[in-house]
Amino acid sequence: MATYIINCIYNIQTTLTLYEFTDQRLEMLDAQIDAHIDTLVSEQASYVLNQLGMAGIYGSTQTHQPKQGALSLVYGLDAITVKGAMNQFDSYLASPDSLLMPQCNLLLSAKFRDMVKKRSIELICTAYQQMYAAITDPANDYRDWQSIVPRTPEQVAKLLV
């Protein structure tokens, strides 16, 4: 839905740019496009995390409190499960375009396609950074964390950008 609306507004915007007196309306259309791009970015990042099996891990690392005990003892966050998801993430790093939602390719504007891709990668990097911090935290009791998350957040960002 967001892609369709972005494309419609983009077509209107392209037509209105021909006229000098439409600057105020063009700004309003820009704001609407930005809002729908935010939606698409969010959907893309969620799609990738879900496909890789990392959405649950990410959600748990966000809500987990230290007083609840070690993160590695939480159901679904044991070292084997987390390592499996990180292995899938490693495959994704080799070919990030493989998990691009089809609607992202349907955007008429190359600028918008690039924007969605760049911003969704930023969200994915942020999510990875939070998971990495939780897994490497000694309080969460992941004994061999280097084999679970072999790449630092900086290395992941370099591979994706």
mmCIF file with all atom_site columns, C-alpha atoms in Angstrom, residues 72-160:
data_model
loop_
_atom_site.group_PDB
_atom_site.id
_atom_site.type_symbol
_atom_site.label_atom_id
_atom_site.label_alt_id
_atom_site.label_comp_id
_atom_site.label_asym_id
_atom_site.label_entity_id
_atom_site.label_seq_id
_atom_site.pdbx_PDB_ins_code
_atom_site.Cartn_x
_atom_site.Cartn_y
_atom_site.Cartn_z
_atom_site.occupancy
_atom_site.B_iso_or_equiv
_atom_site.pdbx_formal_charge
_atom_site.auth_seq_id
_atom_site.auth_comp_id
_atom_site.auth_asym_id
_atom_site.auth_atom_id
_atom_site.pdbx_PDB_model_num
ATOM 1  C CA . SER A 1 72  ? 20.632 -17.310 27.544 1.00 0.00 ? 72  SER A CA 1
ATOM 2  C CA . LEU A 1 73  ? 18.172 -19.020 29.927 1.00 0.00 ? 73  LEU A CA 1
ATOM 3  C CA . VAL A 1 74  ? 15.105 -17.482 28.284 1.00 0.00 ? 74  VAL A CA 1
ATOM 4  C CA . TYR A 1 75  ? 13.130 -19.878 26.081 1.00 0.00 ? 75  TYR A CA 1
ATOM 5  C CA . GLY A 1 76  ? 14.164 -19.459 22.420 1.00 0.00 ? 76  GLY A CA 1
ATOM 6  C CA . LEU A 1 77  ? 17.301 -17.515 23.278 1.00 0.00 ? 77  LEU A CA 1
ATOM 7  C CA . ASP A 1 78  ? 19.611 -20.406 24.011 1.00 0.00 ? 78  ASP A CA 1
ATOM 8  C CA . ALA A 1 79  ? 23.013 -20.327 22.320 1.00 0.00 ? 79  ALA A CA 1
ATOM 9  C CA . ILE A 1 80  ? 22.068 -22.877 19.620 1.00 0.00 ? 80  ILE A CA 1
ATOM 10 C CA . THR A 1 81  ? 18.923 -21.019 18.537 1.00 0.00 ? 81  THR A CA 1
ATOM 11 C CA . VAL A 1 82  ? 20.639 -17.628 18.510 1.00 0.00 ? 82  VAL A CA 1
ATOM 12 C CA . LYS A 1 83  ? 23.622 -19.040 16.620 1.00 0.00 ? 83  LYS A CA 1
ATOM 13 C CA . GLY A 1 84  ? 21.273 -20.483 13.978 1.00 0.00 ? 84  GLY A CA 1
ATOM 14 C CA . ALA A 1 85  ? 19.678 -17.084 13.421 1.00 0.00 ? 85  ALA A CA 1
ATOM 15 C CA . MET A 1 86  ? 23.090 -15.418 13.267 1.00 0.00 ? 86  MET A CA 1
ATOM 16 C CA . ASN A 1 87  ? 24.228 -17.964 10.676 1.00 0.00 ? 87  ASN A CA 1
ATOM 17 C CA . GLN A 1 88  ? 21.238 -16.994 8.550  1.00 0.00 ? 88  GLN A CA 1
ATOM 18 C CA . PHE A 1 89  ? 22.151 -13.352 9.085  1.00 0.00 ? 89  PHE A CA 1
ATOM 19 C CA . ASP A 1 90  ? 25.669 -14.141 7.880  1.00 0.00 ? 90  ASP A CA 1
ATOM 20 C CA . SER A 1 91  ? 24.187 -15.548 4.652  1.00 0.00 ? 91  SER A CA 1
ATOM 21 C CA . TYR A 1 92  ? 22.124 -12.386 4.300  1.00 0.00 ? 92  TYR A CA 1
ATOM 22 C CA . LEU A 1 93  ? 25.297 -10.287 4.603  1.00 0.00 ? 93  LEU A CA 1
ATOM 23 C CA . ALA A 1 94  ? 26.654 -12.020 1.497  1.00 0.00 ? 94  ALA A CA 1
ATOM 24 C CA . SER A 1 95  ? 23.548 -11.112 -0.510 1.00 0.00 ? 95  SER A CA 1
ATOM 25 C CA . PRO A 1 96  ? 21.418 -8.414  1.148  1.00 0.00 ? 96  PRO A CA 1
ATOM 26 C CA . ASP A 1 97  ? 19.293 -7.826  -1.960 1.00 0.00 ? 97  ASP A CA 1
ATOM 27 C CA . SER A 1 98  ? 17.975 -11.385 -1.697 1.00 0.00 ? 98  SER A CA 1
ATOM 28 C CA . LEU A 1 99  ? 15.558 -10.269 1.038  1.00 0.00 ? 99  LEU A CA 1
ATOM 29 C CA . LEU A 1 100 ? 14.372 -7.061  -0.566 1.00 0.00 ? 100 LEU A CA 1
ATOM 30 C CA . MET A 1 101 ? 10.576 -6.908  -0.516 1.00 0.00 ? 101 MET A CA 1
ATOM 31 C CA . PRO A 1 102 ? 9.088  -6.901  -4.030 1.00 0.00 ? 102 PRO A CA 1
ATOM 32 C CA . GLN A 1 103 ? 7.212  -3.644  -3.406 1.00 0.00 ? 103 GLN A CA 1
ATOM 33 C CA . CYS A 1 104 ? 10.517 -1.843  -2.856 1.00 0.00 ? 104 CYS A CA 1
ATOM 34 C CA . ASN A 1 105 ? 11.470 -2.592  -6.449 1.00 0.00 ? 105 ASN A CA 1
ATOM 35 C CA . LEU A 1 106 ? 8.145  -1.182  -7.630 1.00 0.00 ? 106 LEU A CA 1
ATOM 36 C CA . LEU A 1 107 ? 8.941  2.352   -6.485 1.00 0.00 ? 107 LEU A CA 1
ATOM 37 C CA . LEU A 1 108 ? 9.110  4.610   -9.536 1.00 0.00 ? 108 LEU A CA 1
ATOM 38 C CA . SER A 1 109 ? 11.821 6.855   -8.148 1.00 0.00 ? 109 SER A CA 1
ATOM 39 C CA . ALA A 1 110 ? 15.349 5.461   -7.881 1.00 0.00 ? 110 ALA A CA 1
ATOM 40 C CA . LYS A 1 111 ? 15.961 8.056   -5.171 1.00 0.00 ? 111 LYS A CA 1
ATOM 41 C CA . PHE A 1 112 ? 13.158 6.576   -3.071 1.00 0.00 ? 112 PHE A CA 1
ATOM 42 C CA . ARG A 1 113 ? 14.334 2.991   -3.695 1.00 0.00 ? 113 ARG A CA 1
ATOM 43 C CA . ASP A 1 114 ? 17.818 3.912   -2.504 1.00 0.00 ? 114 ASP A CA 1
ATOM 44 C CA . MET A 1 115 ? 16.411 5.798   0.474  1.00 0.00 ? 115 MET A CA 1
ATOM 45 C CA . VAL A 1 116 ? 14.307 2.816   1.582  1.00 0.00 ? 116 VAL A CA 1
ATOM 46 C CA . LYS A 1 117 ? 17.225 0.438   1.162  1.00 0.00 ? 117 LYS A CA 1
ATOM 47 C CA . LYS A 1 118 ? 19.673 2.682   3.040  1.00 0.00 ? 118 LYS A CA 1
ATOM 48 C CA . ARG A 1 119 ? 17.348 3.468   5.932  1.00 0.00 ? 119 ARG A CA 1
ATOM 49 C CA . SER A 1 120 ? 16.200 -0.130  6.363  1.00 0.00 ? 120 SER A CA 1
ATOM 50 C CA . ILE A 1 121 ? 19.847 -1.231  6.470  1.00 0.00 ? 121 ILE A CA 1
ATOM 51 C CA . GLU A 1 122 ? 20.433 1.371   9.195  1.00 0.00 ? 122 GLU A CA 1
ATOM 52 C CA . LEU A 1 123 ? 17.558 -0.116  11.215 1.00 0.00 ? 123 LEU A CA 1
ATOM 53 C CA . ILE A 1 124 ? 18.911 -3.635  10.715 1.00 0.00 ? 124 ILE A CA 1
ATOM 54 C CA . CYS A 1 125 ? 22.378 -2.501  11.819 1.00 0.00 ? 125 CYS A CA 1
ATOM 55 C CA . THR A 1 126 ? 20.885 -0.886  14.921 1.00 0.00 ? 126 THR A CA 1
ATOM 56 C CA . ALA A 1 127 ? 19.007 -4.080  15.739 1.00 0.00 ? 127 ALA A CA 1
ATOM 57 C CA . TYR A 1 128 ? 22.162 -6.148  15.255 1.00 0.00 ? 128 TYR A CA 1
ATOM 58 C CA . GLN A 1 129 ? 24.115 -3.757  17.464 1.00 0.00 ? 129 GLN A CA 1
ATOM 59 C CA . GLN A 1 130 ? 21.599 -4.196  20.288 1.00 0.00 ? 130 GLN A CA 1
ATOM 60 C CA . MET A 1 131 ? 21.600 -7.983  19.909 1.00 0.00 ? 131 MET A CA 1
ATOM 61 C CA . TYR A 1 132 ? 25.401 -8.017  19.789 1.00 0.00 ? 132 TYR A CA 1
ATOM 62 C CA . ALA A 1 133 ? 25.590 -5.975  22.997 1.00 0.00 ? 133 ALA A CA 1
ATOM 63 C CA . ALA A 1 134 ? 23.168 -8.329  24.747 1.00 0.00 ? 134 ALA A CA 1
ATOM 64 C CA . ILE A 1 135 ? 24.953 -11.483 23.578 1.00 0.00 ? 135 ILE A CA 1
ATOM 65 C CA . THR A 1 136 ? 28.417 -10.231 24.493 1.00 0.00 ? 136 THR A CA 1
ATOM 66 C CA . ASP A 1 137 ? 27.254 -9.026  27.916 1.00 0.00 ? 137 ASP A CA 1
ATOM 67 C CA . PRO A 1 138 ? 28.737 -11.434 30.508 1.00 0.00 ? 138 PRO A CA 1
ATOM 68 C CA . ALA A 1 139 ? 25.558 -11.124 32.611 1.00 0.00 ? 139 ALA A CA 1
ATOM 69 C CA . ASN A 1 140 ? 23.602 -12.922 29.856 1.00 0.00 ? 140 ASN A CA 1
ATOM 70 C CA . ASP A 1 141 ? 25.814 -16.016 30.139 1.00 0.00 ? 141 ASP A CA 1
ATOM 71 C CA . TYR A 1 142 ? 26.579 -16.782 26.492 1.00 0.00 ? 142 TYR A CA 1
ATOM 72 C CA . ARG A 1 143 ? 29.778 -18.735 27.091 1.00 0.00 ? 143 ARG A CA 1
ATOM 73 C CA . ASP A 1 144 ? 31.174 -18.871 23.560 1.00 0.00 ? 144 ASP A CA 1
ATOM 74 C CA . TRP A 1 145 ? 29.716 -15.620 22.258 1.00 0.00 ? 145 TRP A CA 1
ATOM 75 C CA . GLN A 1 146 ? 32.512 -15.176 19.672 1.00 0.00 ? 146 GLN A CA 1
ATOM 76 C CA . SER A 1 147 ? 31.138 -18.136 17.715 1.00 0.00 ? 147 SER A CA 1
ATOM 77 C CA . ILE A 1 148 ? 27.554 -16.845 18.023 1.00 0.00 ? 148 ILE A CA 1
ATOM 78 C CA . VAL A 1 149 ? 28.271 -13.306 16.802 1.00 0.00 ? 149 VAL A CA 1
ATOM 79 C CA . PRO A 1 150 ? 31.591 -13.458 14.940 1.00 0.00 ? 150 PRO A CA 1
ATOM 80 C CA . ARG A 1 151 ? 31.178 -9.980  13.432 1.00 0.00 ? 151 ARG A CA 1
ATOM 81 C CA . THR A 1 152 ? 31.182 -6.687  15.274 1.00 0.00 ? 152 THR A CA 1
ATOM 82 C CA . PRO A 1 153 ? 28.422 -4.156  14.512 1.00 0.00 ? 153 PRO A CA 1
ATOM 83 C CA . GLU A 1 154 ? 31.024 -2.042  12.672 1.00 0.00 ? 154 GLU A CA 1
ATOM 84 C CA . GLN A 1 155 ? 31.925 -4.964  10.394 1.00 0.00 ? 155 GLN A CA 1
ATOM 85 C CA . VAL A 1 156 ? 28.241 -5.620  9.686  1.00 0.00 ? 156 VAL A CA 1
ATOM 86 C CA . ALA A 1 157 ? 27.669 -1.959  8.832  1.00 0.00 ? 157 ALA A CA 1
ATOM 87 C CA . LYS A 1 158 ? 30.626 -2.003  6.414  1.00 0.00 ? 158 LYS A CA 1
ATOM 88 C CA . LEU A 1 159 ? 29.305 -5.135  4.696  1.00 0.00 ? 159 LEU A CA 1
ATOM 89 C CA . LEU A 1 160 ? 25.812 -3.750  4.288  1.00 0.00 ? 160 LEU A CA 1
#
